[in-house]
Short mmCIF file of C-alpha atoms in Angstrom, two decimals:
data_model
loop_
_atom_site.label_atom_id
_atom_site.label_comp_id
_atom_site.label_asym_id
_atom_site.label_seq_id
_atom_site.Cartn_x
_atom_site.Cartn_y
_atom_site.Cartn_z
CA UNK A 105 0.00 0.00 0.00
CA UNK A 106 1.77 3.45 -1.30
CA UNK A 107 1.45 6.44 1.72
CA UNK A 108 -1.94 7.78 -0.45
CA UNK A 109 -3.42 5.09 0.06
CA UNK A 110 -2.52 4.86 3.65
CA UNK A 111 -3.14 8.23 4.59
CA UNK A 112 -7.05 8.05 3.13
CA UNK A 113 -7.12 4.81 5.32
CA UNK A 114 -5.95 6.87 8.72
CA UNK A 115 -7.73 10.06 7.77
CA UNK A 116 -11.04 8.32 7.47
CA UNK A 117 -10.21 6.50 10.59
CA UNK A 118 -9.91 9.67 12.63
CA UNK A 119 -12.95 11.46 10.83
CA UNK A 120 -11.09 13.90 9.29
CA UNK A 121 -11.42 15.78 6.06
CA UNK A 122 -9.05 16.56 4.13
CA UNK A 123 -8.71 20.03 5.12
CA UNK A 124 -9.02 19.12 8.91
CA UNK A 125 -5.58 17.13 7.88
CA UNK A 126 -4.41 19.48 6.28
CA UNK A 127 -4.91 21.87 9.25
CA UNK A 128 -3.14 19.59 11.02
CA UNK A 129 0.07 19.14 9.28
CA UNK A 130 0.39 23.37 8.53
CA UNK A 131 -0.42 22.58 4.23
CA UNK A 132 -3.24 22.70 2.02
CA UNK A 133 -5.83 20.81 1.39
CA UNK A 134 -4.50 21.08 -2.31
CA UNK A 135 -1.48 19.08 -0.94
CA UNK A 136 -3.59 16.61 0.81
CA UNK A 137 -5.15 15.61 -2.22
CA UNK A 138 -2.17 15.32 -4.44
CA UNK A 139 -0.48 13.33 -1.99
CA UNK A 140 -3.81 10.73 -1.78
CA UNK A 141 -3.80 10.58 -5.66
CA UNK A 142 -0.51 9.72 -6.03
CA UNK A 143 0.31 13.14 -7.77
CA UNK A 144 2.62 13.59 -5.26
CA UNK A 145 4.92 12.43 -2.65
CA UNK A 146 5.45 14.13 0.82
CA UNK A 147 9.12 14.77 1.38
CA UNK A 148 10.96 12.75 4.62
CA UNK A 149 9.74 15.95 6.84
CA UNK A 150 6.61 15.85 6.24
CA UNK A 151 6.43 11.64 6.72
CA UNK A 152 7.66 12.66 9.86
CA UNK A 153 4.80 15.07 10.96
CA UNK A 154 1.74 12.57 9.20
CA UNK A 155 2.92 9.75 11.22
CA UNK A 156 3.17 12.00 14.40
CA UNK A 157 -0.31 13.56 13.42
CA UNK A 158 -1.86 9.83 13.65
CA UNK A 159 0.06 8.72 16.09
CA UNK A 160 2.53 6.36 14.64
CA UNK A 161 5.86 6.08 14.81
CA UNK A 162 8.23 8.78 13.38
CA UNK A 163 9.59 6.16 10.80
CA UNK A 164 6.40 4.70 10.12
CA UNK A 165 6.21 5.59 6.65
CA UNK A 166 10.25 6.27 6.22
CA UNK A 167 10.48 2.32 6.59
CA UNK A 168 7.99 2.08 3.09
CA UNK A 169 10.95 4.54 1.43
CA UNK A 170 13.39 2.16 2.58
CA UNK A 171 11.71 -0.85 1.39
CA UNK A 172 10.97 0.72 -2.23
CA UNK A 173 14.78 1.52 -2.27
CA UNK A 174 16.06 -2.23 -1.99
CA UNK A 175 13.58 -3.70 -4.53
CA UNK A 176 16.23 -2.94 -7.25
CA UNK A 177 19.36 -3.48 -6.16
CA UNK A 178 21.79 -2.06 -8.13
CA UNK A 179 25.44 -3.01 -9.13
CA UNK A 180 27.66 -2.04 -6.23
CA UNK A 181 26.29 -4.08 -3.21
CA UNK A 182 28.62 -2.09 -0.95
CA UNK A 183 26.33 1.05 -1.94
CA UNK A 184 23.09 -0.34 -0.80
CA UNK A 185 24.42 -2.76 2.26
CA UNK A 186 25.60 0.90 3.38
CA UNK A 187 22.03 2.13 2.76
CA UNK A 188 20.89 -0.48 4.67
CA UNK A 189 22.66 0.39 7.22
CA UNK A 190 22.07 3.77 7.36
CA UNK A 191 18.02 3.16 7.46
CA UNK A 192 18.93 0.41 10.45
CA UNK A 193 21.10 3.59 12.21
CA UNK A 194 18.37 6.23 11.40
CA UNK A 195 14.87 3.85 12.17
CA UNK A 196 15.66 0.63 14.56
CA UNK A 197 18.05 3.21 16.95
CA UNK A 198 16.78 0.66 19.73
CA UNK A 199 18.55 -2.03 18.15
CA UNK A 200 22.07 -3.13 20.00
CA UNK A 201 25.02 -2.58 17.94
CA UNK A 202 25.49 -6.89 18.03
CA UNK A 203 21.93 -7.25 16.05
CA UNK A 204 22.59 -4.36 13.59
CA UNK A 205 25.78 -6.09 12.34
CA UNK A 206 23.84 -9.44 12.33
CA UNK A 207 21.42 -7.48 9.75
CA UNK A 208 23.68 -5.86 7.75
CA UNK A 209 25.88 -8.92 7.69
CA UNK A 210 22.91 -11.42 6.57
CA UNK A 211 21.78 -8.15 3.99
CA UNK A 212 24.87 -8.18 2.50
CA UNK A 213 24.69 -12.04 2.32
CA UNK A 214 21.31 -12.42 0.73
CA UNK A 215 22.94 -9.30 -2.17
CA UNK A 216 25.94 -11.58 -2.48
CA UNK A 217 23.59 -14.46 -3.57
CA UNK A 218 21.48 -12.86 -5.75
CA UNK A 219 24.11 -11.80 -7.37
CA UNK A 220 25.08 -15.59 -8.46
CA UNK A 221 22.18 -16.02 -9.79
#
């Protein structure tokens, strides 16, 4: 589910209109719209603020960003074992440093053997 989608979903949950969202979050009800079309994107900021505004987590919807950014992985699996990291660093921070370099260890194993493929 893309964060349009999701954000119709938790707006209708909480009653809100549009504009009472848009209220909310300091934007337009112009913006709310695009976003819930798929017209546009918010930017990492914003994320921020809608998941606060519902009451999720702050990286509730940077973790979907993450996800879409390892669907493809691209040629140099140092790059995106790094990006993995850096979304473990920036949205698991209760994670010990032990289980982070489990992940990023079995990450950069499961790149390694797709790349044999």
């Amino acid at each position: 589910m893309d964060i349009g989608q999701e954000i119709i979903i938790l707006r209708a949950k909480h009653g809100w209109t549009q504009q009472q969202f848009a209220q909310k979050l300091n934007t337009t009800q112009r913006t709310v719209a695009a976003w819930e079309s798929g017209e546009s994107v918010p930017r990492k900021t914003m994320k921020v603020r809608i998941a606060q505004v519902f009451g999720l987590p702050d990286h509730h919807f940077l973790l979907e960003e993450a996800d879409e950014q390892y669907k493809e992985p691209g040629d140099d699996n140092s790059e995106n074992v790094d990006k993995f990291e850096e979304t473990l660093l920036r949205n698991l921070l209760g994670l010990s440093a032990e289980k982070k370099a489990k992940l990023r260890k079995a990450f950069q194993d499961i790149m390694e053997a797709t790349e044999e493929k």
